[in-house]
């Protein structure tokens, strides 16, 4: 359904001759686990839930392809403001990644803070208990510390499915 309707939207933008003046962005604040690591939803510190890049289309400005630049939902406002050529509102959090999107820079931030700052609100319905945690992602590593003291450290380049917790000596 999403593919069909995004296709319809792109076709309409193109048919109206607005493609070069339209920045189309598809994104979300999280991914779904779909059973990975025993979870079926969000709020967990694994790649499937956290690595949700925006998909952007702006013909003549943003080249087709992909980047592995670290980004977070906090960067969306500042990046869209940068793409539009306007200043982000004063006090806006996030990093302007428009130079990366426009191909003017291959670099990105060195780290992204991650967190689940509430207990799982649907525990009574889902039976899923996701404790609070804070974490840090870099281009290579994902580190998480749960509020109960448990830690996880994954080398995302060597272990893309995050199966070996280096904090426990698994690797």
Short mmCIF file of C-alpha atoms in Angstrom, two decimals:
data_model
loop_
_atom_site.label_atom_id
_atom_site.label_comp_id
_atom_site.label_asym_id
_atom_site.label_seq_id
_atom_site.Cartn_x
_atom_site.Cartn_y
_atom_site.Cartn_z
CA UNK A 1 0.00 0.00 0.00
CA UNK A 2 2.79 2.41 0.89
CA UNK A 3 4.68 1.65 -2.31
CA UNK A 4 1.56 2.11 -4.42
CA UNK A 5 0.57 5.39 -2.81
CA UNK A 6 4.07 6.86 -2.76
CA UNK A 7 4.26 5.92 -6.43
CA UNK A 8 1.01 7.79 -7.06
CA UNK A 9 2.34 10.81 -5.17
CA UNK A 10 5.62 10.84 -7.13
CA UNK A 11 3.72 10.47 -10.42
CA UNK A 12 1.45 13.41 -9.53
CA UNK A 13 4.41 15.60 -8.52
CA UNK A 14 6.15 14.74 -11.80
CA UNK A 15 3.00 15.25 -13.91
CA UNK A 16 2.49 18.70 -12.38
CA UNK A 17 6.09 19.64 -13.16
CA UNK A 18 6.90 20.19 -9.49
CA UNK A 19 9.65 17.58 -9.01
CA UNK A 20 12.57 20.01 -9.04
CA UNK A 21 10.82 22.21 -6.46
CA UNK A 22 9.65 19.40 -4.17
CA UNK A 23 11.63 17.62 -1.46
CA UNK A 24 9.86 14.32 -0.78
CA UNK A 25 10.82 12.67 2.52
CA UNK A 26 9.63 9.34 3.90
CA UNK A 27 10.73 8.46 7.40
CA UNK A 28 9.64 7.08 10.74
CA UNK A 29 10.77 7.35 14.33
CA UNK A 30 11.44 3.61 14.66
CA UNK A 31 11.52 0.29 12.90
CA UNK A 32 9.80 -2.95 13.87
CA UNK A 33 11.65 -5.97 15.19
CA UNK A 34 9.45 -8.58 13.48
CA UNK A 35 10.65 -11.30 15.84
CA UNK A 36 14.36 -10.47 15.82
CA UNK A 37 15.90 -10.91 19.28
CA UNK A 38 12.51 -12.19 20.42
CA UNK A 39 10.78 -8.80 20.04
CA UNK A 40 7.96 -7.79 17.75
CA UNK A 41 7.83 -4.08 18.35
CA UNK A 42 9.96 -1.00 19.04
CA UNK A 43 11.68 0.56 22.07
CA UNK A 44 14.62 -1.85 22.04
CA UNK A 45 18.27 -0.98 21.36
CA UNK A 46 18.78 -3.11 18.27
CA UNK A 47 19.51 -2.06 14.70
CA UNK A 48 16.15 -3.20 13.36
CA UNK A 49 14.33 -0.77 15.65
CA UNK A 50 16.82 2.12 15.57
CA UNK A 51 18.38 2.34 12.11
CA UNK A 52 15.54 3.95 10.18
CA UNK A 53 17.03 6.33 7.63
CA UNK A 54 14.91 8.89 5.82
CA UNK A 55 14.27 8.26 2.15
CA UNK A 56 14.59 11.53 0.22
CA UNK A 57 13.83 12.56 -3.34
CA UNK A 58 14.72 15.91 -4.84
CA UNK A 59 15.62 15.57 -8.54
CA UNK A 60 18.65 17.58 -9.55
CA UNK A 61 19.71 18.08 -5.92
CA UNK A 62 19.79 14.77 -4.03
CA UNK A 63 21.44 11.98 -6.02
CA UNK A 64 19.97 8.49 -6.01
CA UNK A 65 21.78 6.13 -3.70
CA UNK A 66 22.30 5.81 -0.01
CA UNK A 67 24.45 6.94 2.85
CA UNK A 68 25.20 5.30 6.14
CA UNK A 69 25.49 8.66 7.89
CA UNK A 70 24.37 8.44 11.50
CA UNK A 71 21.15 10.32 12.05
CA UNK A 72 18.31 10.47 14.49
CA UNK A 73 14.76 11.80 14.39
CA UNK A 74 16.08 14.93 16.12
CA UNK A 75 18.06 15.72 12.96
CA UNK A 76 15.03 15.83 10.68
CA UNK A 77 13.94 19.41 11.40
CA UNK A 78 17.43 20.89 11.13
CA UNK A 79 18.20 18.87 7.99
CA UNK A 80 14.95 19.84 6.24
CA UNK A 81 15.55 23.49 7.16
CA UNK A 82 19.05 23.19 5.68
CA UNK A 83 17.69 21.65 2.48
CA UNK A 84 15.14 24.47 2.22
CA UNK A 85 17.86 27.06 2.74
CA UNK A 86 16.39 28.49 5.93
CA UNK A 87 17.62 28.56 9.49
CA UNK A 88 16.21 26.00 11.89
CA UNK A 89 14.22 27.51 14.75
CA UNK A 90 16.29 28.77 17.65
CA UNK A 91 16.83 26.05 20.20
CA UNK A 92 16.10 23.21 17.76
CA UNK A 93 18.03 20.08 18.60
CA UNK A 94 19.69 17.93 15.99
CA UNK A 95 22.41 18.17 13.40
CA UNK A 96 21.89 19.61 9.93
CA UNK A 97 22.77 16.71 7.63
CA UNK A 98 21.73 18.53 4.46
CA UNK A 99 25.37 18.70 3.23
CA UNK A 100 25.46 14.88 3.37
CA UNK A 101 22.10 14.57 1.56
CA UNK A 102 23.25 17.01 -1.12
CA UNK A 103 26.53 15.14 -1.64
CA UNK A 104 28.63 18.08 -0.42
CA UNK A 105 29.99 16.08 2.49
CA UNK A 106 30.51 12.38 3.07
CA UNK A 107 31.03 12.86 6.77
CA UNK A 108 28.50 12.76 9.49
CA UNK A 109 28.41 12.90 13.22
CA UNK A 110 30.58 10.55 15.22
CA UNK A 111 27.81 9.31 17.51
CA UNK A 112 24.07 9.35 18.14
CA UNK A 113 22.50 9.13 21.57
CA UNK A 114 19.66 6.62 21.87
CA UNK A 115 17.22 5.86 24.64
CA UNK A 116 14.03 4.30 25.82
CA UNK A 117 12.95 6.58 28.61
CA UNK A 118 9.66 4.98 29.66
CA UNK A 119 8.49 1.53 30.63
CA UNK A 120 6.54 -0.26 27.91
CA UNK A 121 3.06 1.21 27.87
CA UNK A 122 1.36 -1.85 26.38
CA UNK A 123 2.75 -4.45 28.77
CA UNK A 124 -0.74 -5.50 29.88
CA UNK A 125 -1.71 -6.11 26.24
CA UNK A 126 1.54 -7.39 24.75
CA UNK A 127 3.30 -9.06 27.69
CA UNK A 128 6.48 -7.34 26.48
CA UNK A 129 8.56 -5.85 29.24
CA UNK A 130 11.09 -3.38 27.87
CA UNK A 131 13.04 -1.71 30.65
CA UNK A 132 14.44 1.79 30.37
CA UNK A 133 17.85 2.15 28.77
CA UNK A 134 20.26 4.71 27.37
CA UNK A 135 22.73 4.11 24.60
CA UNK A 136 25.20 5.35 22.04
CA UNK A 137 25.66 4.39 18.39
CA UNK A 138 28.77 5.07 16.37
CA UNK A 139 29.50 4.03 12.80
CA UNK A 140 30.89 0.79 14.23
CA UNK A 141 29.44 0.12 17.69
CA UNK A 142 26.13 0.08 19.56
CA UNK A 143 26.41 0.41 23.34
CA UNK A 144 23.43 0.16 25.70
CA UNK A 145 23.15 0.41 29.46
CA UNK A 146 19.86 -0.55 31.05
CA UNK A 147 18.83 1.28 34.21
CA UNK A 148 19.14 -2.01 36.10
CA UNK A 149 22.87 -2.03 35.24
CA UNK A 150 22.92 -4.59 32.41
CA UNK A 151 25.08 -3.61 29.43
CA UNK A 152 25.28 -4.52 25.77
CA UNK A 153 28.06 -3.73 23.33
CA UNK A 154 27.88 -4.84 19.70
CA UNK A 155 30.44 -4.45 16.93
CA UNK A 156 27.93 -3.71 14.17
CA UNK A 157 30.49 -4.17 11.39
CA UNK A 158 31.67 -7.59 12.52
CA UNK A 159 28.28 -8.72 13.90
CA UNK A 160 25.52 -7.13 11.82
CA UNK A 161 22.77 -9.13 13.55
CA UNK A 162 24.02 -8.07 16.99
CA UNK A 163 24.29 -11.60 18.36
CA UNK A 164 27.58 -11.32 20.29
CA UNK A 165 27.33 -9.07 23.31
CA UNK A 166 30.92 -7.93 23.82
CA UNK A 167 30.04 -6.42 27.20
CA UNK A 168 29.47 -9.98 28.44
CA UNK A 169 32.65 -11.33 26.88
CA UNK A 170 30.75 -13.12 24.07
CA UNK A 171 33.22 -12.07 21.41
#
